[in-house]
């Protein structure tokens, strides 16, 4: 959780983050000093009432975004907590959503003991051949450059670069990984900010040129 909160605070345009428990108690306050705790506590209760009214019409609603002239509020309602992000109106809501998704993921617990399956009395089933991987879904064209491309994306969009890049890579592979131009288009849609994507193209110009040359 701490890493996800740090990532949220480092996003451009984000002022701070706070988290309420199920009883609307303020349990994490990473807001600037000009946001008094008393104000934030009252805001948590108001947001809970607002999402309750919203869910009467939209039962699956989990987020509320409020835009004002000089500030925006994004609230994510999870099972046992509410996360509130306050920032400038132009903060990248897609990146904020990525970070909020990280907060909503359950923590993985490592298993140290392995349970051995009981011996089976039935005849062993015939081995199942693994599915063949078609060349169309092969990402070998860009695989040698992934580290450099991620570094370039980090320079452009900040700490969410790895998540955005991996999501774009997954979407590209699911679509058949047809060519590198299609990957760039997918990545551009995931970044959803033209200035940031242009900075990525500039930072990764050498790698992009080499990948395009490999395709020919």
Coordinates of N, CA and C in Angstrom, one line a residue:
X1 N 0.8 -1.2 0.0 CA 0.0 0.0 0.0 C 0.9 1.3 0.0
X2 N 1.9 1.2 0.8 CA 2.8 2.4 0.9 C 3.4 2.8 -0.5
X3 N 3.8 1.8 -1.2 CA 4.3 2.1 -2.6 C 3.3 2.7 -3.5
X4 N 2.1 2.2 -3.4 CA 1.0 2.7 -4.3 C 0.7 4.2 -3.9
X5 N 0.7 4.5 -2.6 CA 0.4 5.8 -2.2 C 1.5 6.8 -2.6
X6 N 2.8 6.3 -2.5 CA 3.9 7.1 -3.0 C 3.8 7.4 -4.4
X7 N 3.4 6.3 -5.2 CA 3.3 6.5 -6.6 C 2.2 7.5 -7.0
X8 N 1.1 7.5 -6.3 CA 0.0 8.4 -6.5 C 0.5 9.8 -6.3
X9 N 1.2 10.1 -5.2 CA 1.7 11.4 -4.8 C 2.7 12.0 -5.8
X10 N 3.4 11.1 -6.5 CA 4.4 11.5 -7.4 C 3.8 11.8 -8.8
X11 N 2.6 11.5 -9.0 CA 2.0 11.8 -10.4 C 1.8 13.3 -10.6
X12 N 2.1 13.7 -11.8 CA 2.0 15.2 -12.0 C 0.6 15.7 -11.7
X13 N 0.6 16.8 -11.0 CA -0.7 17.5 -10.7 C -1.4 17.0 -9.5
X14 N -0.9 15.9 -8.9 CA -1.6 15.4 -7.7 C -1.1 16.1 -6.4
X15 N -2.0 16.7 -5.6 CA -1.6 17.4 -4.4 C -1.4 16.4 -3.2
X16 N -2.2 15.4 -3.1 CA -2.1 14.5 -2.0 C -3.2 13.4 -2.0
X17 N -3.1 12.4 -1.1 CA -3.9 11.3 -1.0 C -4.3 11.1 0.5
X18 N -5.6 10.6 0.7 CA -5.9 10.2 2.0 C -6.8 9.0 1.9
X19 N -6.9 8.2 3.0 CA -7.7 7.0 3.0 C -8.5 6.9 4.2
X20 N -9.8 6.5 4.0 CA -10.8 6.4 5.1 C -11.1 4.9 5.3
X21 N -11.3 4.5 6.5 CA -11.7 3.1 6.7 C -13.2 3.0 6.5
X22 N -13.7 1.8 6.8 CA -15.2 1.5 6.5 C -16.1 2.4 7.4
X23 N -15.6 2.9 8.5 CA -16.4 3.8 9.3 C -16.1 5.3 9.1
X24 N -15.5 5.6 7.9 CA -15.2 7.0 7.5 C -14.2 7.7 8.4
X25 N -13.4 6.9 9.1 CA -12.3 7.4 9.9 C -11.1 7.6 9.0
X26 N -10.4 8.8 9.2 CA -9.3 9.1 8.4 C -8.1 8.3 8.9
X27 N -7.6 7.3 8.2 CA -6.5 6.4 8.7 C -5.2 6.7 8.0
X28 N -5.2 7.4 6.8 CA -4.0 7.8 6.1 C -4.2 9.2 5.6
X29 N -3.3 10.1 6.0 CA -3.4 11.5 5.6 C -2.1 11.9 4.9
X30 N -2.0 11.9 3.6 CA -0.9 12.4 2.9 C -1.2 13.6 2.1
X31 N -1.9 14.5 2.7 CA -2.4 15.8 2.1 C -1.5 16.9 2.6
X32 N -1.3 17.9 1.8 CA -0.6 19.1 2.2 C -1.2 19.8 3.4
X33 N -0.4 20.5 4.2 CA -1.0 21.1 5.5 C -2.2 22.0 5.3
X34 N -2.4 22.6 4.1 CA -3.5 23.5 3.9 C -4.8 22.7 3.8
X35 N -4.8 21.4 3.9 CA -6.1 20.6 4.0 C -6.2 20.1 5.4
X36 N -7.0 20.8 6.2 CA -7.1 20.4 7.7 C -7.7 19.0 7.8
X37 N -7.3 18.3 8.8 CA -7.8 17.0 9.1 C -9.3 17.0 9.3
X38 N -9.8 18.0 10.0 CA -11.3 18.1 10.3 C -12.1 18.2 9.0
X39 N -11.5 19.0 8.0 CA -12.2 19.1 6.7 C -12.2 17.8 6.0
X40 N -11.1 17.1 6.0 CA -11.0 15.8 5.3 C -11.9 14.8 5.9
X41 N -12.0 14.8 7.2 CA -12.9 13.8 7.9 C -14.4 14.1 7.5
X42 N -14.8 15.3 7.4 CA -16.2 15.6 7.0 C -16.4 15.3 5.5
X43 N -15.3 15.5 4.7 CA -15.4 15.2 3.3 C -15.6 13.7 3.1
X44 N -15.0 12.8 3.9 CA -15.2 11.4 3.8 C -16.6 11.0 3.9
X45 N -17.3 11.5 4.9 CA -18.7 11.2 5.2 C -19.6 11.7 4.0
X46 N -19.3 12.8 3.5 CA -20.0 13.4 2.4 C -19.9 12.5 1.1
X47 N -18.7 12.0 0.9 CA -18.4 11.2 -0.3 C -19.2 9.8 -0.1
X48 N -19.2 9.3 1.1 CA -19.9 8.0 1.3 C -21.4 8.2 1.0
X49 N -22.0 9.3 1.5 CA -23.4 9.6 1.2 C -23.6 9.7 -0.3
X50 N -22.7 10.4 -1.0 CA -22.8 10.6 -2.4 C -22.8 9.3 -3.2
X51 N -21.8 8.4 -2.9 CA -21.8 7.2 -3.6 C -23.0 6.3 -3.3
X52 N -23.5 6.4 -2.1 CA -24.7 5.7 -1.7 C -25.9 6.1 -2.6
X53 N -26.0 7.4 -2.8 CA -27.1 7.9 -3.7 C -26.9 7.5 -5.1
X54 N -25.6 7.5 -5.5 CA -25.3 7.2 -6.9 C -25.6 5.7 -7.2
X55 N -25.3 4.8 -6.2 CA -25.5 3.4 -6.4 C -27.0 3.0 -6.5
X56 N -27.9 3.9 -6.1 CA -29.3 3.7 -6.2 C -29.7 3.6 -7.7
X57 N -28.9 4.3 -8.5 CA -29.2 4.3 -10.0 C -28.1 3.5 -10.7
X58 N -26.9 3.5 -10.3 CA -25.8 2.8 -10.9 C -25.2 1.9 -9.9
X59 N -25.7 0.6 -9.8 CA -25.3 -0.3 -8.7 C -23.8 -0.6 -8.7
X60 N -23.2 -0.6 -9.9 CA -21.8 -1.0 -9.9 C -20.8 0.2 -9.8
X61 N -21.3 1.4 -9.6 CA -20.4 2.6 -9.5 C -19.4 2.4 -8.3
X62 N -18.1 2.7 -8.6 CA -17.1 2.5 -7.6 C -16.2 3.8 -7.5
X63 N -16.4 4.7 -8.5 CA -15.6 5.9 -8.5 C -16.5 7.2 -8.6
X64 N -16.0 8.2 -8.0 CA -16.6 9.5 -8.1 C -15.5 10.5 -8.5
X65 N -15.7 11.3 -9.5 CA -14.8 12.4 -9.9 C -15.5 13.7 -9.9
X66 N -15.0 14.7 -9.1 CA -15.6 16.0 -9.0 C -14.6 17.0 -9.6
X67 N -15.0 17.8 -10.6 CA -14.2 18.8 -11.2 C -14.6 20.2 -10.7
X68 N -13.7 21.0 -10.3 CA -14.0 22.4 -9.9 C -13.0 23.3 -10.7
X69 N -13.1 24.6 -10.6 CA -12.3 25.5 -11.4 C -10.8 25.2 -11.2
X70 N -10.4 25.1 -9.9 CA -8.9 25.0 -9.6 C -8.5 23.7 -9.0
X71 N -9.4 22.7 -8.9 CA -9.1 21.5 -8.2 C -10.0 20.4 -8.6
X72 N -9.5 19.1 -8.6 CA -10.4 18.0 -8.9 C -10.2 16.9 -7.8
X73 N -11.3 16.2 -7.5 CA -11.3 15.1 -6.5 C -11.7 13.8 -7.2
X74 N -10.9 12.8 -6.9 CA -11.2 11.5 -7.4 C -11.3 10.5 -6.2
X75 N -12.5 9.9 -6.0 CA -12.7 9.0 -4.9 C -12.9 7.6 -5.4
X76 N -12.2 6.6 -4.9 CA -12.4 5.2 -5.2 C -12.9 4.5 -4.0
X77 N -14.0 3.8 -4.1 CA -14.7 3.1 -3.0 C -14.4 1.6 -3.1
X78 N -13.6 1.1 -2.2 CA -13.2 -0.3 -2.1 C -14.1 -1.0 -1.0
X79 N -13.8 -2.3 -0.9 CA -14.6 -3.0 0.1 C -14.5 -2.5 1.5
X80 N -13.3 -2.2 1.9 CA -13.0 -1.9 3.3 C -12.4 -0.5 3.5
X81 N -12.3 0.3 2.4 CA -11.8 1.6 2.5 C -12.2 2.5 1.4
X82 N -12.0 3.8 1.5 CA -12.2 4.8 0.5 C -10.9 5.6 0.3
X83 N -10.5 5.7 -0.9 CA -9.3 6.4 -1.3 C -9.7 7.7 -2.0
X84 N -9.1 8.8 -1.5 CA -9.4 10.1 -2.1 C -8.2 10.8 -2.6
X85 N -8.2 11.2 -3.8 CA -7.0 11.8 -4.5 C -7.5 13.3 -4.8
X86 N -6.7 14.2 -4.4 CA -7.0 15.6 -4.7 C -5.8 16.2 -5.5
X87 N -6.2 16.9 -6.6 CA -5.1 17.4 -7.5 C -5.6 18.5 -8.4
X88 N -4.8 18.9 -9.3 CA -5.1 20.0 -10.2 C -6.1 19.4 -11.3
X89 N -6.9 20.3 -11.9 CA -7.9 19.8 -12.9 C -7.3 19.0 -14.0
X90 N -6.0 19.3 -14.4 CA -5.4 18.7 -15.5 C -4.6 17.4 -15.2
X91 N -4.7 16.9 -13.9 CA -4.0 15.7 -13.6 C -4.5 14.6 -14.4
X92 N -3.6 13.6 -14.8 CA -3.9 12.5 -15.7 C -4.8 11.5 -14.9
X93 N -6.0 11.5 -15.2 CA -7.0 10.6 -14.5 C -6.7 9.1 -14.8
X94 N -6.2 8.8 -16.0 CA -5.9 7.4 -16.3 C -4.8 6.9 -15.4
X95 N -3.7 7.7 -15.2 CA -2.7 7.3 -14.4 C -3.1 7.2 -12.9
X96 N -3.9 8.1 -12.5 CA -4.5 8.0 -11.1 C -5.3 6.7 -11.0
X97 N -6.0 6.3 -12.0 CA -6.8 5.1 -12.0 C -5.9 3.9 -11.9
X98 N -4.8 3.9 -12.6 CA -3.8 2.8 -12.5 C -3.4 2.6 -11.1
X99 N -3.0 3.7 -10.5 CA -2.5 3.6 -9.1 C -3.6 3.2 -8.1
X100 N -4.8 3.6 -8.3 CA -5.9 3.2 -7.4 C -6.2 1.7 -7.6
X101 N -6.0 1.2 -8.8 CA -6.1 -0.2 -9.0 C -5.1 -1.0 -8.2
X102 N -3.9 -0.5 -8.1 CA -2.9 -1.1 -7.3 C -3.3 -1.2 -5.8
X103 N -3.9 -0.1 -5.3 CA -4.4 -0.1 -3.9 C -5.5 -1.1 -3.7
X104 N -6.3 -1.4 -4.8 CA -7.4 -2.3 -4.6 C -7.1 -3.7 -4.7
X105 N -5.8 -4.0 -5.1 CA -5.4 -5.4 -5.3 C -5.1 -6.0 -4.0
X106 N -5.6 -7.3 -3.7 CA -5.3 -7.9 -2.4 C -3.8 -8.3 -2.4
X107 N -3.2 -8.2 -1.2 CA -1.8 -8.5 -1.0 C -1.6 -10.0 -1.2
X108 N -0.6 -10.4 -2.0 CA -0.3 -11.8 -2.2 C 0.5 -12.4 -1.0
X109 N 0.0 -13.5 -0.6 CA 0.7 -14.2 0.5 C 1.5 -15.4 0.0
X110 N 2.8 -15.4 0.3 CA 3.6 -16.5 -0.2 C 3.3 -17.8 0.5
X111 N 3.3 -18.9 -0.2 CA 3.1 -20.2 0.4 C 4.4 -20.9 0.6
X112 N 4.7 -21.3 1.8 CA 6.0 -21.9 2.0 C 6.0 -23.4 2.1
X113 N 4.7 -24.0 2.2 CA 4.6 -25.4 2.2 C 3.9 -25.9 1.0
X114 N 4.3 -27.0 0.4 CA 3.7 -27.6 -0.7 C 3.0 -28.8 -0.4
X115 N 1.7 -28.9 -0.7 CA 0.9 -30.1 -0.4 C 1.1 -31.1 -1.6
X116 N 1.6 -32.3 -1.3 CA 1.7 -33.3 -2.3 C 0.4 -33.9 -2.6
X117 N 0.1 -34.1 -3.9 CA -1.2 -34.7 -4.3 C -1.2 -36.2 -3.9
X118 N -2.3 -36.7 -3.5 CA -2.4 -38.2 -3.2 C -2.3 -39.0 -4.5
X119 N -1.6 -40.1 -4.4 CA -1.4 -41.0 -5.6 C -2.7 -41.4 -6.2
X120 N -2.8 -41.4 -7.5 CA -4.1 -41.7 -8.2 C -4.0 -43.2 -8.6
X121 N -5.2 -43.8 -8.4 CA -5.3 -45.2 -8.8 C -5.7 -45.4 -10.2
X122 N -6.1 -44.3 -10.9 CA -6.5 -44.4 -12.3 C -5.2 -44.3 -13.2
X123 N -5.4 -44.7 -14.4 CA -4.3 -44.6 -15.3 C -4.0 -43.2 -15.7
X124 N -2.7 -42.9 -15.8 CA -2.4 -41.5 -16.1 C -3.0 -41.0 -17.5
X125 N -3.4 -39.8 -17.5 CA -4.0 -39.3 -18.7 C -2.9 -39.0 -19.7
X126 N -3.3 -39.0 -21.0 CA -2.3 -38.7 -22.0 C -1.8 -37.3 -21.9
X127 N -0.5 -37.1 -22.1 CA 0.1 -35.8 -21.9 C -0.6 -34.8 -22.9
X128 N -0.8 -33.6 -22.4 CA -1.4 -32.6 -23.2 C -0.4 -31.7 -23.8
X129 N -0.4 -31.6 -25.1 CA 0.6 -30.8 -25.8 C 0.3 -29.3 -25.6
X130 N 1.3 -28.5 -25.3 CA 1.1 -27.1 -25.1 C 0.7 -26.4 -26.4
X131 N -0.1 -25.4 -26.4 CA -0.5 -24.8 -27.6 C 0.6 -24.1 -28.3
X132 N 0.6 -24.3 -29.6 CA 1.7 -23.7 -30.4 C 1.5 -22.1 -30.4
X133 N 2.6 -21.5 -30.3 CA 2.7 -20.0 -30.4 C 2.9 -19.6 -31.8
X134 N 2.0 -18.9 -32.3 CA 2.1 -18.4 -33.7 C 3.1 -17.3 -33.8
X135 N 3.7 -17.1 -34.9 CA 4.6 -16.0 -35.1 C 3.9 -14.7 -35.1
X136 N 2.6 -14.7 -35.3 CA 1.9 -13.4 -35.4 C 1.8 -12.8 -34.0
X137 N 1.8 -13.6 -32.9 CA 1.8 -13.1 -31.5 C 3.1 -13.0 -30.9
X138 N 4.2 -13.1 -31.7 CA 5.5 -13.1 -31.1 C 6.0 -11.6 -30.9
X139 N 6.5 -11.3 -29.7 CA 7.0 -10.0 -29.4 C 8.5 -9.9 -29.5
X140 N 9.1 -10.8 -30.2 CA 10.6 -10.9 -30.3 C 11.1 -9.6 -31.0
X141 N 10.3 -8.9 -31.7 CA 10.8 -7.7 -32.4 C 11.2 -6.7 -31.4
X142 N 10.4 -6.5 -30.4 CA 10.7 -5.4 -29.4 C 11.3 -6.0 -28.1
X143 N 11.3 -7.3 -27.9 CA 11.8 -7.8 -26.6 C 13.2 -7.3 -26.2
X144 N 14.2 -7.3 -27.2 CA 15.5 -6.8 -26.8 C 15.5 -5.3 -26.3
X145 N 14.5 -4.6 -26.6 CA 14.5 -3.2 -26.4 C 13.5 -2.8 -25.2
X146 N 12.9 -3.7 -24.6 CA 11.8 -3.4 -23.6 C 12.4 -2.6 -22.5
X147 N 13.6 -2.9 -22.0 CA 14.1 -2.1 -20.8 C 14.3 -0.6 -21.3
X148 N 14.9 -0.4 -22.5 CA 15.2 0.9 -22.9 C 13.9 1.7 -23.2
X149 N 12.9 1.0 -23.8 CA 11.6 1.6 -24.0 C 10.9 2.0 -22.7
X150 N 11.0 1.2 -21.7 CA 10.4 1.5 -20.4 C 11.1 2.7 -19.8
X151 N 12.4 2.7 -19.9 CA 13.1 3.8 -19.3 C 12.7 5.2 -20.0
X152 N 12.5 5.1 -21.3 CA 12.1 6.3 -22.1 C 10.7 6.7 -21.7
X153 N 9.8 5.7 -21.4 CA 8.5 6.0 -21.0 C 8.5 6.6 -19.6
X154 N 9.3 6.1 -18.8 CA 9.4 6.7 -17.4 C 9.8 8.2 -17.4
X155 N 10.7 8.5 -18.3 CA 11.1 9.9 -18.5 C 9.9 10.8 -18.9
X156 N 9.0 10.2 -19.6 CA 7.8 11.0 -20.2 C 6.6 11.0 -19.2
X157 N 6.3 9.9 -18.5 CA 5.1 9.8 -17.8 C 5.3 9.6 -16.3
X158 N 6.5 9.3 -15.9 CA 6.8 9.1 -14.4 C 6.7 7.6 -14.0
X159 N 6.4 7.4 -12.7 CA 6.6 6.1 -12.1 C 5.5 5.1 -12.5
X160 N 4.5 5.5 -13.2 CA 3.5 4.5 -13.7 C 3.9 3.9 -15.0
X161 N 5.1 4.2 -15.5 CA 5.5 3.8 -16.9 C 5.5 2.3 -17.0
X162 N 6.0 1.5 -16.1 CA 6.0 0.0 -16.2 C 4.6 -0.5 -16.3
X163 N 3.7 -0.1 -15.5 CA 2.3 -0.6 -15.6 C 1.7 -0.3 -17.0
X164 N 1.8 1.0 -17.4 CA 1.2 1.4 -18.7 C 1.9 0.6 -19.8
X165 N 3.2 0.5 -19.8 CA 3.9 -0.3 -20.9 C 3.4 -1.7 -20.9
X166 N 3.3 -2.4 -19.7 CA 2.9 -3.8 -19.7 C 1.5 -4.0 -20.2
X167 N 0.6 -3.1 -19.8 CA -0.8 -3.1 -20.2 C -0.9 -3.0 -21.7
X168 N -0.1 -2.1 -22.3 CA -0.1 -1.9 -23.7 C 0.5 -3.1 -24.4
X169 N 1.5 -3.7 -23.9 CA 2.1 -4.9 -24.5 C 1.1 -6.1 -24.4
X170 N 0.4 -6.2 -23.3 CA -0.6 -7.3 -23.3 C -1.7 -7.1 -24.3
X171 N -2.2 -5.9 -24.4 CA -3.3 -5.6 -25.4 C -2.8 -5.8 -26.8
X172 N -1.6 -5.4 -27.1 CA -1.0 -5.6 -28.4 C -0.9 -7.1 -28.7
X173 N -0.4 -7.9 -27.8 CA -0.3 -9.4 -28.0 C -1.6 -10.0 -28.2
X174 N -2.6 -9.6 -27.4 CA -4.0 -10.1 -27.5 C -4.6 -9.8 -28.9
X175 N -4.2 -8.7 -29.5 CA -4.7 -8.3 -30.8 C -3.9 -9.0 -31.9
X176 N -2.8 -9.8 -31.5 CA -2.1 -10.5 -32.6 C -0.7 -10.0 -32.8
X177 N -0.3 -8.9 -32.1 CA 1.1 -8.4 -32.2 C 1.5 -8.3 -33.7
X178 N 0.6 -7.6 -34.5 CA 0.9 -7.6 -35.9 C 2.1 -6.9 -36.3
X179 N 2.3 -5.7 -35.8 CA 3.6 -5.0 -36.1 C 3.9 -3.9 -35.1
X180 N 5.0 -3.3 -35.1 CA 5.5 -2.4 -34.1 C 4.6 -1.1 -34.1
X181 N 4.2 -0.7 -35.3 CA 3.3 0.5 -35.4 C 2.0 0.3 -34.6
X182 N 1.5 -0.9 -34.6 CA 0.3 -1.2 -33.9 C 0.6 -1.1 -32.4
X183 N 1.8 -1.5 -32.0 CA 2.1 -1.4 -30.5 C 2.2 0.0 -30.1
X184 N 2.8 0.9 -31.0 CA 2.9 2.3 -30.6 C 1.6 3.0 -30.5
X185 N 0.6 2.5 -31.4 CA -0.7 3.1 -31.4 C -1.4 2.7 -30.0
X186 N -1.2 1.4 -29.7 CA -1.8 1.0 -28.4 C -1.2 1.7 -27.2
X187 N 0.1 1.9 -27.2 CA 0.8 2.6 -26.1 C 0.3 4.0 -26.1
X188 N 0.1 4.7 -27.2 CA -0.3 6.0 -27.2 C -1.7 6.2 -26.6
X189 N -2.6 5.2 -26.9 CA -3.9 5.2 -26.3 C -3.9 5.0 -24.8
X190 N -2.9 4.2 -24.3 CA -2.8 3.9 -22.9 C -2.2 5.2 -22.1
X191 N -1.3 5.9 -22.8 CA -0.7 7.1 -22.2 C -1.8 8.2 -22.1
X192 N -2.5 8.3 -23.2 CA -3.7 9.3 -23.3 C -3.3 10.7 -23.1
X193 N -2.0 11.1 -23.4 CA -1.6 12.4 -23.2 C -0.6 12.7 -24.4
X194 N -0.9 13.6 -25.3 CA -0.1 13.7 -26.5 C 1.3 14.3 -26.2
X195 N 1.4 15.2 -25.3 CA 2.7 15.8 -24.9 C 3.6 14.7 -24.3
X196 N 3.0 13.9 -23.4 CA 3.8 12.9 -22.8 C 4.3 11.8 -23.8
X197 N 3.4 11.5 -24.7 CA 3.7 10.5 -25.7 C 4.8 11.0 -26.7
X198 N 4.7 12.3 -27.0 CA 5.7 12.9 -27.8 C 7.1 12.9 -27.1
X199 N 7.1 13.1 -25.8 CA 8.3 13.1 -25.1 C 8.9 11.6 -25.1
X200 N 8.0 10.7 -25.0 CA 8.5 9.3 -25.1 C 9.1 9.0 -26.5
X201 N 8.4 9.4 -27.5 CA 9.0 9.2 -28.9 C 10.3 9.8 -29.0
X202 N 10.5 11.0 -28.4 CA 11.8 11.7 -28.5 C 12.9 10.9 -27.7
X203 N 12.5 10.5 -26.5 CA 13.5 9.8 -25.7 C 13.8 8.4 -26.2
X204 N 12.9 7.8 -26.9 CA 13.1 6.4 -27.5 C 13.4 6.4 -29.0
X205 N 13.8 7.5 -29.5 CA 14.0 7.7 -31.0 C 14.9 6.6 -31.5
X206 N 16.0 6.4 -30.8 CA 17.0 5.4 -31.4 C 16.5 4.0 -31.4
X207 N 15.8 3.6 -30.3 CA 15.3 2.3 -30.2 C 14.2 2.1 -31.2
X208 N 13.3 3.1 -31.3 CA 12.2 3.0 -32.3 C 12.7 2.8 -33.7
X209 N 13.8 3.6 -34.0 CA 14.4 3.5 -35.4 C 14.9 2.1 -35.6
X210 N 15.6 1.5 -34.6 CA 16.2 0.2 -34.8 C 15.2 -0.9 -34.9
X211 N 14.1 -0.8 -34.1 CA 13.0 -1.8 -34.2 C 12.3 -1.7 -35.6
X212 N 12.1 -0.6 -36.1 CA 11.5 -0.4 -37.4 C 12.4 -1.0 -38.5
X213 N 13.7 -0.8 -38.3 CA 14.7 -1.4 -39.3 C 14.7 -2.9 -39.2
X214 N 14.5 -3.5 -38.0 CA 14.4 -5.0 -37.9 C 13.2 -5.6 -38.6
X215 N 12.1 -4.8 -38.7 CA 10.9 -5.3 -39.3 C 11.0 -5.4 -40.8
X216 N 11.9 -4.7 -41.4 CA 12.0 -4.6 -42.9 C 12.6 -5.9 -43.4

